[in-house]
């Protein structure tokens, strides 16, 4: 009996910890679609959106793009630069 109660408690805690809080979402914003210098990309993303800038390879175009991954309090994507 104690084992099943413990299992139910662990399951409940796991489910509650996965439930999203508020309307926060994760957005991807392409800051430079043609090139990427990692330090500059990270700095620009942090300054503009308080996010993380990464160089992502675009297989269709054959180059790296600076992409910013940032949280948002709304469901709208930030306006393009």
PDB file of N, CA and C in Angstrom:
ATOM      1  N   UNK A   1       0.823  -1.195   0.000  1.00  0.00           N
ATOM      2  CA  UNK A   1       0.000   0.000   0.000  1.00  0.00           C
ATOM      3  C   UNK A   1       0.864   1.255   0.000  1.00  0.00           C
ATOM      4  N   UNK A   2       1.918   1.261   0.816  1.00  0.00           N
ATOM      5  CA  UNK A   2       2.796   2.431   0.901  1.00  0.00           C
ATOM      6  C   UNK A   2       3.516   2.679  -0.414  1.00  0.00           C
ATOM      7  N   UNK A   3       3.872   1.597  -1.115  1.00  0.00           N
ATOM      8  CA  UNK A   3       4.563   1.732  -2.395  1.00  0.00           C
ATOM      9  C   UNK A   3       3.658   2.381  -3.433  1.00  0.00           C
ATOM     10  N   UNK A   4       2.401   1.989  -3.500  1.00  0.00           N
ATOM     11  CA  UNK A   4       1.491   2.576  -4.482  1.00  0.00           C
ATOM     12  C   UNK A   4       1.195   4.036  -4.148  1.00  0.00           C
ATOM     13  N   UNK A   5       1.103   4.382  -2.882  1.00  0.00           N
ATOM     14  CA  UNK A   5       0.894   5.778  -2.489  1.00  0.00           C
ATOM     15  C   UNK A   5       2.088   6.626  -2.892  1.00  0.00           C
ATOM     16  N   UNK A   6       3.282   6.101  -2.673  1.00  0.00           N
ATOM     17  CA  UNK A   6       4.496   6.816  -3.062  1.00  0.00           C
ATOM     18  C   UNK A   6       4.553   6.986  -4.577  1.00  0.00           C
ATOM     19  N   UNK A   7       4.210   5.943  -5.325  1.00  0.00           N
ATOM     20  CA  UNK A   7       4.217   6.005  -6.788  1.00  0.00           C
ATOM     21  C   UNK A   7       3.233   7.052  -7.298  1.00  0.00           C
ATOM     22  N   UNK A   8       2.063   7.109  -6.714  1.00  0.00           N
ATOM     23  CA  UNK A   8       1.063   8.107  -7.111  1.00  0.00           C
ATOM     24  C   UNK A   8       1.555   9.512  -6.798  1.00  0.00           C
ATOM     25  N   UNK A   9       2.191   9.682  -5.661  1.00  0.00           N
ATOM     26  CA  UNK A   9       2.733  10.986  -5.283  1.00  0.00           C
ATOM     27  C   UNK A   9       3.816  11.435  -6.255  1.00  0.00           C
ATOM     28  N   UNK A  10       4.722  10.533  -6.626  1.00  0.00           N
ATOM     29  CA  UNK A  10       5.780  10.855  -7.586  1.00  0.00           C
ATOM     30  C   UNK A  10       5.173  11.204  -8.936  1.00  0.00           C
ATOM     31  N   UNK A  11       4.190  10.453  -9.380  1.00  0.00           N
ATOM     32  CA  UNK A  11       3.520  10.729 -10.649  1.00  0.00           C
ATOM     33  C   UNK A  11       2.848  12.097 -10.629  1.00  0.00           C
ATOM     34  N   UNK A  12       2.186  12.426  -9.551  1.00  0.00           N
ATOM     35  CA  UNK A  12       1.516  13.716  -9.419  1.00  0.00           C
ATOM     36  C   UNK A  12       2.516  14.871  -9.471  1.00  0.00           C
ATOM     37  N   UNK A  13       3.624  14.744  -8.764  1.00  0.00           N
ATOM     38  CA  UNK A  13       4.657  15.788  -8.776  1.00  0.00           C
ATOM     39  C   UNK A  13       5.236  15.949 -10.176  1.00  0.00           C
ATOM     40  N   UNK A  14       5.453  14.847 -10.878  1.00  0.00           N
ATOM     41  CA  UNK A  14       5.984  14.899 -12.238  1.00  0.00           C
ATOM     42  C   UNK A  14       5.022  15.612 -13.178  1.00  0.00           C
ATOM     43  N   UNK A  15       3.760  15.293 -13.110  1.00  0.00           N
ATOM     44  CA  UNK A  15       2.759  15.918 -13.982  1.00  0.00           C
ATOM     45  C   UNK A  15       2.659  17.412 -13.702  1.00  0.00           C
ATOM     46  N   UNK A  16       2.634  17.802 -12.453  1.00  0.00           N
ATOM     47  CA  UNK A  16       2.519  19.217 -12.096  1.00  0.00           C
ATOM     48  C   UNK A  16       3.748  19.992 -12.551  1.00  0.00           C
ATOM     49  N   UNK A  17       4.922  19.385 -12.500  1.00  0.00           N
ATOM     50  CA  UNK A  17       6.139  20.097 -12.899  1.00  0.00           C
ATOM     51  C   UNK A  17       6.222  20.300 -14.405  1.00  0.00           C
ATOM     52  N   UNK A  18       5.485  19.521 -15.189  1.00  0.00           N
ATOM     53  CA  UNK A  18       5.511  19.632 -16.643  1.00  0.00           C
ATOM     54  C   UNK A  18       4.483  20.623 -17.166  1.00  0.00           C
ATOM     55  N   UNK A  19       3.474  20.953 -16.402  1.00  0.00           N
ATOM     56  CA  UNK A  19       2.420  21.871 -16.832  1.00  0.00           C
ATOM     57  C   UNK A  19       3.021  23.251 -17.090  1.00  0.00           C
ATOM     58  N   UNK A  20       2.761  23.840 -18.280  1.00  0.00           N
ATOM     59  CA  UNK A  20       3.298  25.167 -18.581  1.00  0.00           C
ATOM     60  C   UNK A  20       2.726  26.229 -17.653  1.00  0.00           C
ATOM     61  N   UNK A  21       3.536  27.200 -17.347  1.00  0.00           N
ATOM     62  CA  UNK A  21       3.108  28.292 -16.473  1.00  0.00           C
ATOM     63  C   UNK A  21       2.896  29.547 -17.315  1.00  0.00           C
ATOM     64  N   UNK A  22       1.676  30.045 -17.356  1.00  0.00           N
ATOM     65  CA  UNK A  22       1.371  31.255 -18.105  1.00  0.00           C
ATOM     66  C   UNK A  22       1.350  30.975 -19.601  1.00  0.00           C
ATOM     67  N   UNK A  23       1.476  32.042 -20.365  1.00  0.00           N
ATOM     68  CA  UNK A  23       1.428  31.940 -21.819  1.00  0.00           C
ATOM     69  C   UNK A  23       2.812  32.089 -22.433  1.00  0.00           C
ATOM     70  N   UNK A  24       3.826  31.738 -21.684  1.00  0.00           N
ATOM     71  CA  UNK A  24       5.191  31.878 -22.192  1.00  0.00           C
ATOM     72  C   UNK A  24       5.431  30.878 -23.301  1.00  0.00           C
ATOM     73  N   UNK A  25       6.138  31.331 -24.298  1.00  0.00           N
ATOM     74  CA  UNK A  25       6.485  30.464 -25.403  1.00  0.00           C
ATOM     75  C   UNK A  25       7.936  30.672 -25.783  1.00  0.00           C
ATOM     76  N   UNK A  26       8.431  29.823 -26.622  1.00  0.00           N
ATOM     77  CA  UNK A  26       9.806  29.925 -27.099  1.00  0.00           C
ATOM     78  C   UNK A  26       9.737  30.308 -28.562  1.00  0.00           C
ATOM     79  N   UNK A  27      10.466  31.358 -28.929  1.00  0.00           N
ATOM     80  CA  UNK A  27      10.448  31.837 -30.304  1.00  0.00           C
ATOM     81  C   UNK A  27      11.835  31.747 -30.911  1.00  0.00           C
ATOM     82  N   UNK A  28      11.865  31.560 -32.227  1.00  0.00           N
ATOM     83  CA  UNK A  28      13.099  31.598 -32.992  1.00  0.00           C
ATOM     84  C   UNK A  28      13.038  32.820 -33.887  1.00  0.00           C
ATOM     85  N   UNK A  29      14.036  33.688 -33.780  1.00  0.00           N
ATOM     86  CA  UNK A  29      14.084  34.898 -34.588  1.00  0.00           C
ATOM     87  C   UNK A  29      15.371  34.859 -35.394  1.00  0.00           C
ATOM     88  N   UNK A  30      15.274  34.899 -36.718  1.00  0.00           N
ATOM     89  CA  UNK A  30      16.464  34.904 -37.565  1.00  0.00           C
ATOM     90  C   UNK A  30      16.985  36.335 -37.614  1.00  0.00           C
ATOM     91  N   UNK A  31      18.177  36.545 -37.043  1.00  0.00           N
ATOM     92  CA  UNK A  31      18.755  37.883 -37.005  1.00  0.00           C
ATOM     93  C   UNK A  31      19.561  38.184 -38.261  1.00  0.00           C
ATOM     94  N   UNK A  32      20.221  37.182 -38.830  1.00  0.00           N
ATOM     95  CA  UNK A  32      20.993  37.355 -40.063  1.00  0.00           C
ATOM     96  C   UNK A  32      20.926  36.044 -40.842  1.00  0.00           C
ATOM     97  N   UNK A  33      20.166  36.006 -41.941  1.00  0.00           N
ATOM     98  CA  UNK A  33      19.983  34.749 -42.669  1.00  0.00           C
ATOM     99  C   UNK A  33      21.157  34.353 -43.563  1.00  0.00           C
ATOM    100  N   UNK A  34      22.122  35.250 -43.771  1.00  0.00           N
ATOM    101  CA  UNK A  34      23.192  34.965 -44.732  1.00  0.00           C
ATOM    102  C   UNK A  34      24.538  34.632 -44.116  1.00  0.00           C
ATOM    103  N   UNK A  35      24.777  35.023 -42.866  1.00  0.00           N
ATOM    104  CA  UNK A  35      26.073  34.740 -42.243  1.00  0.00           C
ATOM    105  C   UNK A  35      25.928  34.745 -40.729  1.00  0.00           C
ATOM    106  N   UNK A  36      26.969  34.234 -40.050  1.00  0.00           N
ATOM    107  CA  UNK A  36      26.920  34.196 -38.595  1.00  0.00           C
ATOM    108  C   UNK A  36      28.327  34.225 -38.016  1.00  0.00           C
ATOM    109  N   UNK A  37      28.546  35.166 -37.120  1.00  0.00           N
ATOM    110  CA  UNK A  37      29.759  35.215 -36.305  1.00  0.00           C
ATOM    111  C   UNK A  37      29.255  35.031 -34.884  1.00  0.00           C
ATOM    112  N   UNK A  38      29.613  33.921 -34.249  1.00  0.00           N
ATOM    113  CA  UNK A  38      28.971  33.472 -33.018  1.00  0.00           C
ATOM    114  C   UNK A  38      28.953  34.520 -31.912  1.00  0.00           C
ATOM    115  N   UNK A  39      30.072  35.158 -31.636  1.00  0.00           N
ATOM    116  CA  UNK A  39      30.119  36.136 -30.535  1.00  0.00           C
ATOM    117  C   UNK A  39      29.168  37.303 -30.795  1.00  0.00           C
ATOM    118  N   UNK A  40      29.161  37.810 -32.027  1.00  0.00           N
ATOM    119  CA  UNK A  40      28.283  38.930 -32.375  1.00  0.00           C
ATOM    120  C   UNK A  40      26.814  38.498 -32.348  1.00  0.00           C
ATOM    121  N   UNK A  41      26.544  37.283 -32.796  1.00  0.00           N
ATOM    122  CA  UNK A  41      25.175  36.757 -32.805  1.00  0.00           C
ATOM    123  C   UNK A  41      24.637  36.646 -31.380  1.00  0.00           C
ATOM    124  N   UNK A  42      25.442  36.089 -30.486  1.00  0.00           N
ATOM    125  CA  UNK A  42      25.015  35.950 -29.087  1.00  0.00           C
ATOM    126  C   UNK A  42      24.772  37.305 -28.437  1.00  0.00           C
ATOM    127  N   UNK A  43      25.679  38.246 -28.705  1.00  0.00           N
ATOM    128  CA  UNK A  43      25.567  39.576 -28.100  1.00  0.00           C
ATOM    129  C   UNK A  43      24.309  40.297 -28.588  1.00  0.00           C
ATOM    130  N   UNK A  44      24.051  40.236 -29.887  1.00  0.00           N
ATOM    131  CA  UNK A  44      22.882  40.917 -30.456  1.00  0.00           C
ATOM    132  C   UNK A  44      21.578  40.308 -29.931  1.00  0.00           C
ATOM    133  N   UNK A  45      21.524  38.996 -29.852  1.00  0.00           N
ATOM    134  CA  UNK A  45      20.325  38.311 -29.361  1.00  0.00           C
ATOM    135  C   UNK A  45      20.069  38.642 -27.891  1.00  0.00           C
ATOM    136  N   UNK A  46      21.123  38.649 -27.099  1.00  0.00           N
ATOM    137  CA  UNK A  46      20.979  38.967 -25.680  1.00  0.00           C
ATOM    138  C   UNK A  46      20.516  40.409 -25.498  1.00  0.00           C
ATOM    139  N   UNK A  47      21.083  41.320 -26.276  1.00  0.00           N
ATOM    140  CA  UNK A  47      20.742  42.741 -26.161  1.00  0.00           C
ATOM    141  C   UNK A  47      19.310  43.020 -26.613  1.00  0.00           C
ATOM    142  N   UNK A  48      18.886  42.412 -27.711  1.00  0.00           N
ATOM    143  CA  UNK A  48      17.565  42.715 -28.272  1.00  0.00           C
ATOM    144  C   UNK A  48      16.421  41.931 -27.633  1.00  0.00           C
ATOM    145  N   UNK A  49      16.665  40.655 -27.311  1.00  0.00           N
ATOM    146  CA  UNK A  49      15.564  39.789 -26.886  1.00  0.00           C
ATOM    147  C   UNK A  49      15.821  39.045 -25.577  1.00  0.00           C
ATOM    148  N   UNK A  50      16.972  39.287 -24.936  1.00  0.00           N
ATOM    149  CA  UNK A  50      17.357  38.557 -23.722  1.00  0.00           C
ATOM    150  C   UNK A  50      17.318  37.048 -23.978  1.00  0.00           C
ATOM    151  N   UNK A  51      17.801  36.653 -25.161  1.00  0.00           N
ATOM    152  CA  UNK A  51      17.794  35.245 -25.548  1.00  0.00           C
ATOM    153  C   UNK A  51      19.188  34.720 -25.807  1.00  0.00           C
ATOM    154  N   UNK A  52      19.247  33.563 -26.454  1.00  0.00           N
ATOM    155  CA  UNK A  52      20.503  32.905 -26.780  1.00  0.00           C
ATOM    156  C   UNK A  52      20.665  32.859 -28.287  1.00  0.00           C
ATOM    157  N   UNK A  53      21.728  33.471 -28.795  1.00  0.00           N
ATOM    158  CA  UNK A  53      22.004  33.473 -30.223  1.00  0.00           C
ATOM    159  C   UNK A  53      22.909  32.320 -30.601  1.00  0.00           C
ATOM    160  N   UNK A  54      22.545  31.618 -31.668  1.00  0.00           N
ATOM    161  CA  UNK A  54      23.332  30.485 -32.146  1.00  0.00           C
ATOM    162  C   UNK A  54      23.488  30.551 -33.654  1.00  0.00           C
ATOM    163  N   UNK A  55      24.583  29.982 -34.155  1.00  0.00           N
ATOM    164  CA  UNK A  55      24.784  29.840 -35.590  1.00  0.00           C
ATOM    165  C   UNK A  55      24.174  28.508 -36.013  1.00  0.00           C
ATOM    166  N   UNK A  56      23.197  28.570 -36.904  1.00  0.00           N
ATOM    167  CA  UNK A  56      22.480  27.378 -37.355  1.00  0.00           C
ATOM    168  C   UNK A  56      22.716  27.207 -38.847  1.00  0.00           C
ATOM    169  N   UNK A  57      23.102  26.002 -39.257  1.00  0.00           N
ATOM    170  CA  UNK A  57      23.373  25.741 -40.671  1.00  0.00           C
ATOM    171  C   UNK A  57      22.071  25.579 -41.440  1.00  0.00           C
ATOM    172  N   UNK A  58      21.968  26.303 -42.558  1.00  0.00           N
ATOM    173  CA  UNK A  58      20.804  26.219 -43.440  1.00  0.00           C
ATOM    174  C   UNK A  58      21.191  25.341 -44.631  1.00  0.00           C
ATOM    175  N   UNK A  59      20.707  24.112 -44.653  1.00  0.00           N
ATOM    176  CA  UNK A  59      21.082  23.169 -45.703  1.00  0.00           C
ATOM    177  C   UNK A  59      20.590  23.612 -47.075  1.00  0.00           C
ATOM    178  N   UNK A  60      19.468  24.302 -47.139  1.00  0.00           N
ATOM    179  CA  UNK A  60      18.939  24.755 -48.426  1.00  0.00           C
ATOM    180  C   UNK A  60      19.825  25.817 -49.058  1.00  0.00           C
ATOM    181  N   UNK A  61      20.352  26.726 -48.250  1.00  0.00           N
ATOM    182  CA  UNK A  61      21.163  27.830 -48.769  1.00  0.00           C
ATOM    183  C   UNK A  61      22.658  27.554 -48.681  1.00  0.00           C
ATOM    184  N   UNK A  62      23.050  26.572 -47.883  1.00  0.00           N
ATOM    185  CA  UNK A  62      24.461  26.211 -47.777  1.00  0.00           C
ATOM    186  C   UNK A  62      25.290  27.188 -46.963  1.00  0.00           C
ATOM    187  N   UNK A  63      24.672  27.859 -45.997  1.00  0.00           N
ATOM    188  CA  UNK A  63      25.413  28.798 -45.152  1.00  0.00           C
ATOM    189  C   UNK A  63      24.860  28.774 -43.730  1.00  0.00           C
ATOM    190  N   UNK A  64      25.556  29.479 -42.847  1.00  0.00           N
ATOM    191  CA  UNK A  64      25.104  29.601 -41.462  1.00  0.00           C
ATOM    192  C   UNK A  64      24.274  30.867 -41.299  1.00  0.00           C
ATOM    193  N   UNK A  65      23.265  30.792 -40.446  1.00  0.00           N
ATOM    194  CA  UNK A  65      22.417  31.938 -40.129  1.00  0.00           C
ATOM    195  C   UNK A  65      22.476  32.181 -38.629  1.00  0.00           C
ATOM    196  N   UNK A  66      22.377  33.449 -38.238  1.00  0.00           N
ATOM    197  CA  UNK A  66      22.318  33.809 -36.827  1.00  0.00           C
ATOM    198  C   UNK A  66      20.858  33.725 -36.396  1.00  0.00           C
ATOM    199  N   UNK A  67      20.574  32.807 -35.470  1.00  0.00           N
ATOM    200  CA  UNK A  67      19.204  32.595 -35.005  1.00  0.00           C
ATOM    201  C   UNK A  67      19.158  32.835 -33.504  1.00  0.00           C
ATOM    202  N   UNK A  68      18.169  33.614 -33.084  1.00  0.00           N
ATOM    203  CA  UNK A  68      17.987  33.944 -31.676  1.00  0.00           C
ATOM    204  C   UNK A  68      16.839  33.109 -31.120  1.00  0.00           C
ATOM    205  N   UNK A  69      17.091  32.419 -30.015  1.00  0.00           N
ATOM    206  CA  UNK A  69      16.069  31.641 -29.318  1.00  0.00           C
ATOM    207  C   UNK A  69      15.730  32.395 -28.043  1.00  0.00           C
ATOM    208  N   UNK A  70      14.479  32.858 -27.942  1.00  0.00           N
ATOM    209  CA  UNK A  70      14.101  33.708 -26.813  1.00  0.00           C
ATOM    210  C   UNK A  70      12.718  33.350 -26.294  1.00  0.00           C
ATOM    211  N   UNK A  71      12.525  33.559 -25.007  1.00  0.00           N
ATOM    212  CA  UNK A  71      11.215  33.382 -24.390  1.00  0.00           C
ATOM    213  C   UNK A  71      10.368  34.607 -24.673  1.00  0.00           C
ATOM    214  N   UNK A  72       9.058  34.408 -24.683  1.00  0.00           N
ATOM    215  CA  UNK A  72       8.141  35.511 -24.906  1.00  0.00           C
ATOM    216  C   UNK A  72       6.961  35.359 -23.961  1.00  0.00           C
ATOM    217  N   UNK A  73       6.429  36.484 -23.493  1.00  0.00           N
ATOM    218  CA  UNK A  73       5.255  36.453 -22.623  1.00  0.00           C
ATOM    219  C   UNK A  73       3.963  36.455 -23.408  1.00  0.00           C
ATOM    220  N   UNK A  74       4.077  36.524 -24.724  1.00  0.00           N
ATOM    221  CA  UNK A  74       2.877  36.498 -25.553  1.00  0.00           C
ATOM    222  C   UNK A  74       3.023  35.395 -26.583  1.00  0.00           C
ATOM    223  N   UNK A  75       1.972  35.162 -27.337  1.00  0.00           N
ATOM    224  CA  UNK A  75       2.026  34.150 -28.386  1.00  0.00           C
ATOM    225  C   UNK A  75       2.465  34.742 -29.718  1.00  0.00           C
ATOM    226  N   UNK A  76       2.807  36.016 -29.738  1.00  0.00           N
ATOM    227  CA  UNK A  76       3.219  36.666 -30.966  1.00  0.00           C
ATOM    228  C   UNK A  76       4.728  36.652 -31.083  1.00  0.00           C
ATOM    229  N   UNK A  77       5.215  36.444 -32.305  1.00  0.00           N
ATOM    230  CA  UNK A  77       6.645  36.496 -32.570  1.00  0.00           C
ATOM    231  C   UNK A  77       7.072  37.954 -32.572  1.00  0.00           C
ATOM    232  N   UNK A  78       8.240  38.276 -32.001  1.00  0.00           N
ATOM    233  CA  UNK A  78       8.712  39.663 -32.027  1.00  0.00           C
ATOM    234  C   UNK A  78       8.817  40.177 -33.458  1.00  0.00           C
ATOM    235  N   UNK A  79       8.634  41.464 -33.620  1.00  0.00           N
ATOM    236  CA  UNK A  79       8.679  42.088 -34.942  1.00  0.00           C
ATOM    237  C   UNK A  79      10.051  41.892 -35.568  1.00  0.00           C
ATOM    238  N   UNK A  80      10.112  41.671 -36.898  1.00  0.00           N
ATOM    239  CA  UNK A  80      11.406  41.514 -37.561  1.00  0.00           C
ATOM    240  C   UNK A  80      12.213  42.803 -37.498  1.00  0.00           C
ATOM    241  N   UNK A  81      13.524  42.655 -37.584  1.00  0.00           N
ATOM    242  CA  UNK A  81      14.410  43.831 -37.508  1.00  0.00           C
ATOM    243  C   UNK A  81      14.448  44.578 -38.813  1.00  0.00           C
TER     244      UNK A  81
END
